[in-house]
Short mmCIF file of C-alpha atoms and ligand atoms in Angstrom, two decimals:
data_model
loop_
_atom_site.label_atom_id
_atom_site.label_comp_id
_atom_site.label_asym_id
_atom_site.label_seq_id
_atom_site.Cartn_x
_atom_site.Cartn_y
_atom_site.Cartn_z
CA MET A 1 0.00 0.00 0.00
CA THR A 2 1.19 3.51 -0.82
CA ASN A 3 1.68 5.66 2.24
CA LEU A 4 -0.27 8.88 2.36
CA SER A 5 2.29 11.60 1.92
CA LEU A 6 1.58 15.19 2.67
CA ASN A 7 3.63 18.31 2.25
CA HIS A 8 2.69 21.96 2.47
CA HIS A 9 0.93 21.87 -0.87
CA SER A 10 -0.74 18.58 -1.53
CA VAL A 11 -1.82 15.13 -0.51
CA ASP A 12 -0.69 12.15 -2.56
CA PRO A 13 -3.41 11.97 -5.23
CA GLN A 14 -3.08 8.18 -5.36
CA ILE A 15 -4.52 7.97 -1.86
CA SER A 16 -6.67 11.06 -1.53
CA GLY A 17 -9.00 9.77 -4.25
CA GLN A 18 -9.53 6.46 -2.46
CA LEU A 19 -11.75 5.02 0.22
CA TYR A 20 -10.61 2.75 3.04
CA ILE A 21 -12.84 -0.32 3.12
CA ASN A 22 -12.24 -3.74 4.65
CA GLY A 23 -8.63 -3.01 5.54
CA ARG A 24 -7.49 -1.64 2.20
CA TRP A 25 -7.54 1.47 0.06
CA SER A 26 -9.81 1.19 -2.96
CA LEU A 27 -11.30 3.41 -5.61
CA PRO A 28 -14.97 4.34 -5.33
CA VAL A 29 -17.39 2.47 -7.58
CA ASP A 30 -17.89 5.65 -9.56
CA PRO A 31 -14.51 7.40 -9.87
CA ALA A 32 -15.81 10.91 -9.14
CA THR A 33 -13.96 13.36 -6.91
CA LEU A 34 -14.61 16.44 -4.79
CA PRO A 35 -12.13 19.33 -4.55
CA VAL A 36 -10.59 20.32 -1.22
CA VAL A 37 -9.87 24.04 -0.94
CA ASN A 38 -7.24 25.58 1.32
CA PRO A 39 -9.12 28.48 2.96
CA ALA A 40 -5.91 30.50 3.35
CA THR A 41 -5.17 30.57 -0.38
CA GLU A 42 -8.52 29.59 -1.92
CA GLU A 43 -6.59 27.06 -4.02
CA VAL A 44 -7.64 23.47 -4.64
CA ILE A 45 -5.10 21.35 -2.76
CA ALA A 46 -6.53 17.87 -3.26
CA GLU A 47 -9.29 15.88 -4.88
CA VAL A 48 -10.97 13.35 -2.62
CA ALA A 49 -13.16 10.44 -3.58
CA ARG A 50 -16.79 11.26 -3.95
CA GLY A 51 -18.32 8.05 -2.62
CA SER A 52 -21.81 6.87 -3.45
CA SER A 53 -24.48 4.69 -1.86
CA GLU A 54 -22.81 1.66 -3.49
CA ASP A 55 -19.61 2.46 -1.62
CA VAL A 56 -21.63 2.77 1.58
CA ASP A 57 -23.05 -0.71 0.87
CA ARG A 58 -19.51 -2.10 0.47
CA ALA A 59 -18.32 -0.45 3.68
CA VAL A 60 -21.37 -1.54 5.68
CA ALA A 61 -20.98 -5.12 4.43
CA ALA A 62 -17.34 -5.10 5.58
CA ALA A 63 -18.30 -3.65 8.97
CA ARG A 64 -21.14 -6.18 9.36
CA ALA A 65 -18.83 -9.08 8.53
CA ALA A 66 -16.20 -7.85 11.01
CA PHE A 67 -18.68 -7.32 13.85
CA PRO A 68 -18.94 -10.88 15.27
CA GLY A 69 -15.16 -11.21 15.51
CA TRP A 70 -14.44 -7.73 16.85
CA SER A 71 -17.26 -7.72 19.41
CA ALA A 72 -15.93 -11.05 20.74
CA THR A 73 -12.33 -9.81 20.91
CA PRO A 74 -11.21 -9.62 24.58
CA VAL A 75 -11.19 -6.10 25.96
CA ASP A 76 -7.43 -6.16 26.64
CA SER A 77 -6.78 -6.90 22.96
CA ARG A 78 -9.05 -4.01 21.99
CA ALA A 79 -7.24 -1.79 24.50
CA LEU A 80 -3.87 -2.77 23.04
CA ILE A 81 -4.90 -1.58 19.58
CA LEU A 82 -6.41 1.64 20.94
CA GLY A 83 -3.15 2.24 22.78
CA LYS A 84 -1.29 1.79 19.50
CA ILE A 85 -3.64 4.23 17.72
CA HIS A 86 -2.98 6.76 20.50
CA GLU A 87 0.76 6.26 20.14
CA LEU A 88 0.61 6.72 16.35
CA ILE A 89 -1.44 9.94 16.63
CA LEU A 90 1.25 11.39 18.87
CA GLU A 91 4.02 10.06 16.62
CA ARG A 92 2.40 11.59 13.51
CA GLN A 93 1.08 14.73 15.16
CA GLU A 94 3.01 17.10 12.93
CA ALA A 95 1.57 15.62 9.72
CA LEU A 96 -1.90 15.67 11.27
CA ALA A 97 -1.51 19.30 12.36
CA GLN A 98 -0.34 20.27 8.86
CA ALA A 99 -3.33 18.49 7.31
CA LEU A 100 -5.75 20.28 9.64
CA SER A 101 -4.17 23.61 8.85
CA LEU A 102 -4.40 23.01 5.11
CA GLU A 103 -7.93 21.65 5.06
CA MET A 104 -9.65 24.09 7.43
CA GLY A 105 -7.20 26.89 8.14
CA ALA A 106 -6.38 26.08 11.77
CA ALA A 107 -3.42 28.13 12.97
CA ILE A 108 -0.56 25.65 13.03
CA SER A 109 0.27 26.36 16.68
CA PHE A 110 -3.39 25.79 17.60
CA ALA A 111 -3.51 22.56 15.59
CA ARG A 112 -0.34 21.36 17.35
CA VAL A 113 -1.35 22.33 20.87
CA MET A 114 -5.12 21.79 20.79
CA GLN A 115 -6.66 20.07 17.78
CA VAL A 116 -4.29 17.08 17.67
CA PRO A 117 -3.50 16.50 21.37
CA LEU A 118 -7.16 16.77 22.41
CA ALA A 119 -8.10 14.35 19.63
CA ALA A 120 -5.52 11.93 21.03
CA GLU A 121 -7.08 12.28 24.47
CA HIS A 122 -10.36 10.75 23.31
CA VAL A 123 -8.43 7.66 22.25
CA ARG A 124 -6.52 7.48 25.52
CA VAL A 125 -9.72 7.83 27.53
CA ALA A 126 -11.49 5.06 25.57
CA CYS A 127 -8.46 2.82 25.99
CA ASP A 128 -8.22 3.46 29.75
CA LEU A 129 -11.94 2.90 30.28
CA LEU A 130 -11.60 -0.66 29.08
CA SER A 131 -9.54 -1.62 32.12
CA THR A 132 -12.23 -0.54 34.61
CA TYR A 133 -15.59 -0.68 32.85
CA ARG A 134 -17.97 -3.37 34.15
CA PHE A 135 -19.72 -4.83 31.13
CA ARG A 136 -21.73 -7.20 33.38
CA ARG A 137 -23.35 -6.26 36.67
CA VAL A 138 -25.33 -8.88 38.59
CA GLU A 139 -27.94 -7.74 41.07
CA ASN A 140 -30.76 -9.74 42.69
CA GLY A 141 -30.28 -12.69 40.35
CA THR A 142 -30.40 -10.58 37.19
CA ALA A 143 -27.33 -9.94 35.10
CA VAL A 144 -27.34 -6.62 33.27
CA ASP A 145 -24.91 -6.83 30.37
CA ARG A 146 -23.63 -4.00 28.21
CA GLU A 147 -23.06 -5.21 24.66
CA PRO A 148 -21.86 -3.35 21.57
CA ILE A 149 -24.78 -2.01 19.55
CA GLY A 150 -23.39 -3.23 16.21
CA VAL A 151 -22.40 -1.33 13.06
CA CYS A 152 -22.15 2.42 13.63
CA GLY A 153 -22.28 5.17 11.02
CA LEU A 154 -20.26 8.17 12.14
CA ILE A 155 -20.73 11.54 10.42
CA THR A 156 -18.39 14.40 11.37
CA PRO A 157 -18.06 18.15 10.61
CA TRP A 158 -15.20 20.37 9.43
CA ASN A 159 -14.54 22.56 12.45
CA TRP A 160 -12.61 20.16 14.70
CA PRO A 161 -12.12 17.42 12.10
CA LEU A 162 -9.80 14.97 13.82
CA TYR A 163 -11.15 15.63 17.31
CA GLN A 164 -14.72 14.85 16.24
CA ILE A 165 -13.52 11.67 14.53
CA THR A 166 -11.71 10.32 17.59
CA ALA A 167 -14.59 11.36 19.90
CA LYS A 168 -16.75 8.86 17.96
CA VAL A 169 -14.41 6.21 16.55
CA ALA A 170 -12.49 5.55 19.78
CA PRO A 171 -15.45 4.80 22.09
CA ALA A 172 -17.25 2.90 19.31
CA ILE A 173 -14.42 0.46 18.62
CA ALA A 174 -13.56 0.27 22.34
CA ALA A 175 -17.16 -0.84 22.93
CA GLY A 176 -16.75 -3.61 20.34
CA CYS A 177 -18.66 -1.92 17.52
CA THR A 178 -17.50 -1.70 13.93
CA VAL A 179 -17.75 1.61 12.10
CA VAL A 180 -18.20 3.45 8.84
CA LEU A 181 -16.87 7.00 9.05
CA LYS A 182 -17.92 9.83 6.76
CA PRO A 183 -15.87 12.93 7.54
CA SER A 184 -16.86 16.35 6.24
CA GLU A 185 -16.23 16.65 2.51
CA LEU A 186 -14.77 20.09 3.31
CA SER A 187 -12.00 18.77 5.58
CA PRO A 188 -11.25 15.16 4.64
CA LEU A 189 -7.43 15.16 4.69
CA SER A 190 -6.80 14.52 8.38
CA ALA A 191 -9.35 11.68 8.12
CA LEU A 192 -7.25 10.03 5.38
CA LEU A 193 -4.19 10.23 7.63
CA PHE A 194 -6.26 8.81 10.48
CA ALA A 195 -7.41 5.85 8.36
CA GLN A 196 -3.79 5.08 7.47
CA LEU A 197 -2.82 5.24 11.12
CA VAL A 198 -5.66 2.94 12.21
CA HIS A 199 -4.51 0.48 9.56
CA ASP A 200 -0.91 0.69 10.78
CA ALA A 201 -2.09 0.12 14.37
CA GLY A 202 -3.29 -3.32 13.27
CA LEU A 203 -7.06 -2.94 13.59
CA PRO A 204 -8.58 -5.98 11.86
CA PRO A 205 -10.08 -5.39 8.37
CA GLY A 206 -13.65 -4.12 8.37
CA VAL A 207 -13.65 -2.77 11.94
CA PHE A 208 -12.99 0.77 10.67
CA ASN A 209 -14.06 1.93 7.21
CA LEU A 210 -13.81 5.39 5.66
CA VAL A 211 -16.15 6.59 2.93
CA ASN A 212 -15.53 10.14 1.75
CA GLY A 213 -18.26 12.02 -0.05
CA SER A 214 -21.08 14.50 0.40
CA GLY A 215 -23.70 14.53 3.13
CA ALA A 216 -26.53 14.33 0.62
CA GLU A 217 -25.11 11.16 -0.97
CA VAL A 218 -22.95 9.22 1.48
CA GLY A 219 -24.36 10.66 4.73
CA ALA A 220 -27.97 10.16 3.70
CA ALA A 221 -27.26 6.60 2.47
CA MET A 222 -25.72 5.78 5.84
CA ALA A 223 -28.61 7.26 7.80
CA ALA A 224 -31.14 5.18 5.86
CA HIS A 225 -29.06 1.99 5.68
CA PRO A 226 -30.91 -1.06 7.03
CA ASP A 227 -27.68 -2.71 8.18
CA ILE A 228 -26.42 0.20 10.26
CA ASP A 229 -27.55 0.00 13.90
CA MET A 230 -26.64 3.48 15.05
CA ILE A 231 -25.76 6.85 13.59
CA SER A 232 -23.82 9.50 15.45
CA ILE A 233 -23.69 12.87 13.73
CA THR A 234 -22.01 16.11 14.66
CA GLY A 235 -23.01 19.02 12.47
CA SER A 236 -25.70 21.55 11.78
CA ASN A 237 -29.27 21.25 13.02
CA ARG A 238 -30.35 20.92 9.40
CA ALA A 239 -28.21 17.82 8.83
CA GLY A 240 -29.01 16.41 12.27
CA ALA A 241 -32.74 16.57 11.60
CA LEU A 242 -32.36 15.06 8.11
CA VAL A 243 -30.35 12.18 9.53
CA ALA A 244 -32.98 11.49 12.21
CA GLN A 245 -35.73 11.49 9.56
CA ALA A 246 -33.82 9.17 7.24
CA ALA A 247 -32.98 6.85 10.16
CA ALA A 248 -36.52 6.61 11.53
CA PRO A 249 -37.90 3.82 9.28
CA THR A 250 -35.11 1.45 10.37
CA VAL A 251 -35.47 2.47 14.04
CA LYS A 252 -31.76 2.88 14.52
CA ARG A 253 -30.31 4.78 17.45
CA VAL A 254 -29.42 8.36 16.52
CA THR A 255 -27.19 10.61 18.58
CA GLN A 256 -26.78 14.22 17.52
CA GLU A 257 -24.26 16.87 18.52
CA LEU A 258 -25.60 20.00 16.85
CA GLY A 259 -25.49 23.76 17.18
CA GLY A 260 -25.07 26.12 20.09
CA LYS A 261 -25.25 29.74 21.21
CA SER A 262 -23.58 29.42 24.55
CA PRO A 263 -23.83 32.08 27.26
CA ASN A 264 -20.98 33.37 29.40
CA VAL A 265 -22.55 34.91 32.52
CA LEU A 266 -20.26 37.33 34.34
CA LEU A 267 -21.79 37.67 37.80
CA PRO A 268 -21.50 41.08 39.52
CA ASP A 269 -18.73 39.94 41.87
CA ALA A 270 -16.51 38.50 39.11
CA ASP A 271 -12.99 39.83 38.70
CA PHE A 272 -13.61 41.46 35.32
CA ALA A 273 -9.95 41.93 34.40
CA LYS A 274 -9.61 38.15 34.75
CA ALA A 275 -13.02 37.18 33.37
CA VAL A 276 -13.35 39.24 30.20
CA PRO A 277 -10.14 38.48 28.22
CA PRO A 278 -10.45 34.67 28.46
CA GLY A 279 -14.14 35.03 27.63
CA VAL A 280 -13.24 36.81 24.39
CA MET A 281 -10.52 34.27 23.59
CA SER A 282 -12.88 31.35 24.28
CA ALA A 283 -15.50 32.83 21.97
CA PHE A 284 -12.91 33.29 19.21
CA ARG A 285 -11.00 30.02 19.72
CA ASN A 286 -10.77 28.10 16.45
CA VAL A 287 -11.98 31.31 14.73
CA GLY A 288 -15.27 30.99 16.61
CA GLN A 289 -16.00 27.73 14.83
CA SER A 290 -16.80 25.67 17.91
CA CYS A 291 -20.31 24.53 18.68
CA SER A 292 -19.92 25.36 22.37
CA ALA A 293 -18.13 28.72 21.88
CA PRO A 294 -19.41 31.20 24.51
CA THR A 295 -20.63 33.78 22.00
CA ARG A 296 -23.03 35.64 24.29
CA MET A 297 -21.24 37.51 27.09
CA ILE A 298 -23.90 38.46 29.64
CA VAL A 299 -22.67 41.27 31.90
CA PRO A 300 -23.99 43.65 34.59
CA ARG A 301 -25.26 46.84 32.97
CA ASN A 302 -23.38 49.07 35.41
CA ARG A 303 -20.07 47.45 34.37
CA LEU A 304 -20.73 47.58 30.61
CA ALA A 305 -18.18 50.30 29.79
CA GLU A 306 -15.44 48.42 31.66
CA VAL A 307 -16.33 45.15 29.90
CA GLU A 308 -16.37 46.85 26.49
CA ALA A 309 -12.89 48.32 27.00
CA LEU A 310 -11.41 45.02 28.18
CA ALA A 311 -13.10 43.04 25.39
CA ALA A 312 -12.05 45.40 22.59
CA ALA A 313 -8.45 45.54 23.83
CA THR A 314 -8.32 41.72 23.87
CA ALA A 315 -9.79 41.36 20.38
CA ASN A 316 -7.60 44.07 18.87
CA ALA A 317 -4.46 42.27 20.06
CA ILE A 318 -5.34 38.99 18.30
CA ILE A 319 -3.02 38.16 15.40
CA VAL A 320 -5.07 36.94 12.44
CA GLY A 321 -3.04 35.70 9.50
CA ASP A 322 -1.34 32.93 7.58
CA PRO A 323 -2.16 29.76 9.53
CA LEU A 324 1.22 28.24 8.76
CA LEU A 325 3.10 31.01 10.59
CA GLU A 326 3.98 30.15 14.18
CA GLY A 327 2.77 33.43 15.70
CA THR A 328 -0.68 33.34 14.14
CA VAL A 329 -3.51 33.04 16.67
CA LEU A 330 -6.42 32.82 14.22
CA GLY A 331 -6.26 31.66 10.63
CA PRO A 332 -9.05 32.13 8.10
CA ILE A 333 -12.63 30.87 8.37
CA ALA A 334 -12.63 27.23 7.24
CA ASN A 335 -14.50 27.54 3.95
CA GLU A 336 -16.11 29.95 1.55
CA ALA A 337 -19.75 29.24 2.42
CA GLN A 338 -19.04 29.79 6.11
CA PHE A 339 -17.10 33.01 5.35
CA HIS A 340 -20.14 34.42 3.56
CA ARG A 341 -22.50 33.31 6.35
CA VAL A 342 -20.37 35.11 8.93
CA GLN A 343 -20.10 38.25 6.77
CA THR A 344 -23.89 38.27 6.40
CA MET A 345 -24.41 38.00 10.14
CA ILE A 346 -21.98 40.88 10.80
CA GLU A 347 -24.09 43.00 8.42
CA VAL A 348 -27.23 41.81 10.23
CA GLY A 349 -25.76 43.01 13.54
CA LEU A 350 -25.09 46.45 12.09
CA ASP A 351 -28.61 46.60 10.59
CA GLU A 352 -30.14 45.58 13.91
CA GLY A 353 -28.45 48.56 15.57
CA ALA A 354 -25.97 46.74 17.79
CA LYS A 355 -22.91 48.80 18.76
CA LEU A 356 -19.80 47.68 16.87
CA LEU A 357 -16.88 47.66 19.31
CA CYS A 358 -14.26 46.21 16.98
CA GLY A 359 -13.91 44.29 13.73
CA GLY A 360 -16.76 44.54 11.26
CA PRO A 361 -17.45 43.45 7.69
CA GLY A 362 -14.80 42.60 5.10
CA ARG A 363 -11.51 40.77 5.11
CA VAL A 364 -8.72 41.46 7.55
CA GLN A 365 -6.60 44.32 6.20
CA GLY A 366 -3.77 43.19 3.95
CA PHE A 367 -5.54 40.10 2.62
CA GLU A 368 -7.15 40.00 -0.78
CA LYS A 369 -7.43 36.23 -0.81
CA GLY A 370 -8.28 33.75 1.90
CA PHE A 371 -11.32 33.78 4.18
CA TYR A 372 -9.73 36.05 6.80
CA THR A 373 -12.43 37.49 9.04
CA ARG A 374 -12.04 40.39 11.48
CA PRO A 375 -12.65 39.41 15.12
CA THR A 376 -15.88 41.30 15.75
CA ILE A 377 -17.58 42.33 18.97
CA PHE A 378 -21.04 43.85 19.24
CA SER A 379 -22.28 45.52 22.43
CA ASN A 380 -25.73 46.84 23.39
CA VAL A 381 -27.07 43.62 21.96
CA ASP A 382 -30.66 42.78 22.78
CA SER A 383 -31.37 39.09 23.36
CA SER A 384 -34.11 39.15 20.72
CA MET A 385 -31.72 40.21 17.93
CA ARG A 386 -30.80 37.65 15.29
CA ILE A 387 -27.11 37.98 16.19
CA ALA A 388 -28.02 36.90 19.76
CA GLN A 389 -30.26 34.05 18.65
CA GLU A 390 -28.64 32.45 15.59
CA GLU A 391 -25.46 30.44 15.63
CA ILE A 392 -22.91 32.48 13.65
CA PHE A 393 -19.98 30.02 13.86
CA GLY A 394 -17.32 32.66 13.35
CA PRO A 395 -15.37 35.22 15.41
CA VAL A 396 -18.39 37.30 16.44
CA LEU A 397 -19.15 37.99 20.10
CA CYS A 398 -22.32 39.62 21.45
CA ILE A 399 -22.27 41.53 24.75
CA ILE A 400 -25.69 41.62 26.43
CA ALA A 401 -26.37 43.66 29.58
CA TYR A 402 -28.49 42.59 32.57
CA ASP A 403 -29.80 44.33 35.68
CA THR A 404 -30.39 41.41 38.05
CA VAL A 405 -28.98 37.89 38.36
CA ASP A 406 -32.44 36.49 37.62
CA GLU A 407 -32.44 38.45 34.38
CA ALA A 408 -28.95 37.14 33.56
CA VAL A 409 -30.21 33.57 33.95
CA ALA A 410 -33.28 34.33 31.82
CA ILE A 411 -31.06 35.74 29.04
CA ALA A 412 -28.73 32.73 29.27
CA ASN A 413 -31.74 30.46 28.75
CA ASP A 414 -33.30 32.63 26.03
CA THR A 415 -32.14 30.35 23.21
CA VAL A 416 -33.30 27.25 21.35
CA TYR A 417 -29.87 25.75 22.10
CA GLY A 418 -28.41 24.25 25.27
CA LEU A 419 -24.91 22.96 24.63
CA GLY A 420 -22.31 24.86 26.64
CA ALA A 421 -22.35 27.67 29.19
CA HIS A 422 -19.90 29.57 31.37
CA VAL A 423 -20.36 31.29 34.73
CA GLN A 424 -17.76 33.64 36.25
CA SER A 425 -17.82 34.52 39.94
CA GLN A 426 -15.50 34.68 42.93
CA ASP A 427 -18.26 33.12 44.99
CA LEU A 428 -18.30 29.42 44.10
CA GLU A 429 -21.64 28.81 45.85
CA LEU A 430 -23.29 31.54 43.78
CA ALA A 431 -21.68 30.23 40.57
CA ARG A 432 -22.95 26.72 41.34
CA SER A 433 -26.49 27.94 41.98
CA VAL A 434 -26.53 29.85 38.68
CA ALA A 435 -25.07 26.80 36.88
CA SER A 436 -27.93 24.64 38.10
CA ARG A 437 -30.44 27.11 36.63
CA ILE A 438 -28.91 27.10 33.12
CA ARG A 439 -30.49 24.63 30.70
CA SER A 440 -27.44 23.23 28.95
CA GLY A 441 -25.41 20.05 28.81
CA GLN A 442 -22.24 21.57 30.19
CA VAL A 443 -21.54 24.56 32.44
CA LEU A 444 -17.95 25.65 33.02
CA LEU A 445 -17.19 27.63 36.18
CA ASN A 446 -14.32 30.15 36.06
CA TYR A 447 -12.63 28.69 32.94
CA PRO A 448 -11.55 25.26 34.25
CA ALA A 449 -9.09 23.06 32.38
CA TRP A 450 -10.63 20.87 29.66
CA ASN A 451 -11.83 17.56 31.07
CA PRO A 452 -12.07 14.74 28.52
CA MET A 453 -14.19 12.72 30.98
CA ALA A 454 -16.88 15.41 31.37
CA PRO A 455 -19.94 14.39 29.32
CA PHE A 456 -20.60 16.73 26.41
CA GLY A 457 -23.87 17.18 24.54
CA GLY A 458 -26.97 19.21 24.20
CA TYR A 459 -30.23 20.09 25.87
CA LYS A 460 -33.00 21.36 23.61
CA ARG A 461 -32.04 21.73 19.92
CA SER A 462 -28.35 21.21 20.57
CA GLY A 463 -28.86 17.48 20.22
CA ASN A 464 -29.44 14.13 21.84
CA GLY A 465 -26.99 11.89 23.60
CA ARG A 466 -23.59 12.58 25.11
CA GLU A 467 -20.00 12.23 24.00
CA TYR A 468 -16.69 11.87 25.90
CA GLY A 469 -15.74 9.68 28.82
CA VAL A 470 -17.95 6.95 30.18
CA HIS A 471 -21.21 8.59 29.04
CA GLY A 472 -19.94 8.84 25.48
CA PHE A 473 -18.76 5.23 25.60
CA GLU A 474 -22.15 3.98 26.80
CA GLU A 475 -23.90 5.49 23.77
CA TYR A 476 -22.36 2.63 21.76
CA LEU A 477 -23.71 -0.09 24.08
CA GLU A 478 -27.01 -1.95 24.26
CA ILE A 479 -28.34 -3.16 27.59
CA LYS A 480 -29.34 -6.79 28.03
CA ALA A 481 -30.99 -8.13 31.19
CA ILE A 482 -30.54 -11.85 31.82
CA VAL A 483 -33.18 -12.58 34.40
CA GLY A 484 -32.85 -15.79 36.43
CA PHE A 485 -29.09 -15.53 36.02
CA GLY A 486 -28.52 -16.82 39.54
P1 NAD B 501 -23.13 20.12 8.23
O1 NAD B 501 -24.35 19.80 8.94
O2 NAD B 501 -23.24 20.74 6.92
O3 NAD B 501 -22.22 18.84 8.05
C1 NAD B 501 -21.89 17.97 9.09
C2 NAD B 501 -21.72 16.59 8.52
O4 NAD B 501 -23.01 16.13 8.13
C3 NAD B 501 -20.85 16.56 7.25
O5 NAD B 501 -20.09 15.39 7.23
C4 NAD B 501 -21.90 16.55 6.14
O6 NAD B 501 -21.44 15.99 4.95
C5 NAD B 501 -22.99 15.72 6.78
N1 NAD B 501 -24.31 15.92 6.20
C6 NAD B 501 -24.81 17.04 5.64
N2 NAD B 501 -26.06 16.81 5.18
C7 NAD B 501 -26.35 15.52 5.47
C8 NAD B 501 -27.48 14.68 5.25
N3 NAD B 501 -28.57 15.12 4.63
N4 NAD B 501 -27.44 13.41 5.68
C9 NAD B 501 -26.35 12.93 6.32
N5 NAD B 501 -25.24 13.67 6.53
C10 NAD B 501 -25.24 14.95 6.13
O7 NAD B 501 -22.37 20.97 9.30
P2 NAD B 501 -20.94 21.65 9.15
O8 NAD B 501 -21.20 22.89 8.37
O9 NAD B 501 -19.93 20.66 8.69
O10 NAD B 501 -20.58 21.97 10.69
C11 NAD B 501 -20.97 23.11 11.32
C12 NAD B 501 -22.14 22.85 12.23
O11 NAD B 501 -21.89 21.76 13.10
C13 NAD B 501 -22.47 23.99 13.13
O12 NAD B 501 -23.85 24.23 13.13
C14 NAD B 501 -22.01 23.55 14.51
O13 NAD B 501 -22.67 24.11 15.59
C15 NAD B 501 -22.19 22.11 14.46
N6 NAD B 501 -21.27 21.43 15.34
C16 NAD B 501 -21.74 20.85 16.48
C17 NAD B 501 -20.85 20.24 17.34
C18 NAD B 501 -21.33 19.59 18.62
O14 NAD B 501 -20.58 18.84 19.20
N7 NAD B 501 -22.51 19.83 19.07
C19 NAD B 501 -19.52 20.16 17.03
C20 NAD B 501 -19.08 20.74 15.86
C21 NAD B 501 -19.97 21.36 15.02
#
């Protein structure tokens, strides 16, 4: 097999046009391709296979055939392979970081320090879980077994490409499932490297399969497939709903990680000099393209001027530029469609009468090409405005003022989403009580370190199901009661 080679300009076309099915690279049934565009240069850097429903059939058949063997493989053998996958991600982290930077514009330092290492963590966690997880629990004569659900279809987005892949693939194969992965057609290069690495780690043929292609073709075929037992999708609400509809006739399990519009509540006693700058940086991390980005900063009205000054100073100091330069903090927006969506929403904010503190429409000065977007902050935002309600998925932060803590909580909950949330306070008791009143799957108090064991997922329209740690692992398990077990 040819190794996938990658330099600053291209991916080996021999591999990038192929699918990984049943332990080998192969051409799609119909040899069509999709272009991959580098958002920093707007140039086509690769052509990837455009799979079809026939390719999905081939991949599902391979996964189905591999399921009896893999699900019966002892957990320590599964853990050994996961450990090897973890090792190979760390060994190949530079190539993975370069791929991420090319395919979606991640600043190289961010890809090296965040995107790749955090992706590796999901694999480590799944591997470690296997040594402690009790697949059988016997109580009162009944054994309750946790068994792998079967063949899983995994559909991932372009914003954290490798991280979303490992957050699904690692717990699924740890649980004993076999998988068909469809990464975003907009960022498929890191997924090709991942497939090669899984192969090199010695995962048996058919346990992991990769089918590149569009959502409308490959994703929809997976969702409807009668031989897939579960679909896990991370993406837009539009795609999440379409997947659930297509999956309904076959009654497969569907887990969805979808959009967000997460609040960051600064309580009156917070240390604002410490609370505002990280709030801005969290909102803009990954160029604001994170589903749980805290894009609504909810602040006491009598401290608004102070918050505005701190927020603008933080945003104005951010270096936006060529993602391959070490000092760059934010690269471009990941793709053209998203760039235009973000530009439109910045215009909407101006039309709605929000106060522009910094940034604004148009490219970052000095760039005529590339989807470079100015970090933008609006103040005097009313919670009913579109910029406060709709997910923008770009570097756009809304500052919303409140008069009482009750009103702050009401604003935090004034959204169809419920994915992430932040609360800042020097009084931990107060922060905890506000956290318990926010309707979202995760609440972070005073910017804690990332915890790969903390369950992640949405209330309301942010989705169904949880990822990460033991809760994420259990999504891939069925429960069987053996009554009269003794
Ligand atoms: P998208 O919905 O366009 O695509 C996500 C994935 O779904 C892609 O692989 C795509 O090909 C596939 N897809 C699209 N239409 C499909 C269909 N009809 N059937 C099956 N699959 C289909 O989303 P995107 O633009 O890639 O990602 C951005 C969105 O994802 C944002 O809304 C963001 O909030 C959300 N997101 C959520 C999380 C989370 O964990 N909750 C994480 C990242 C991104």
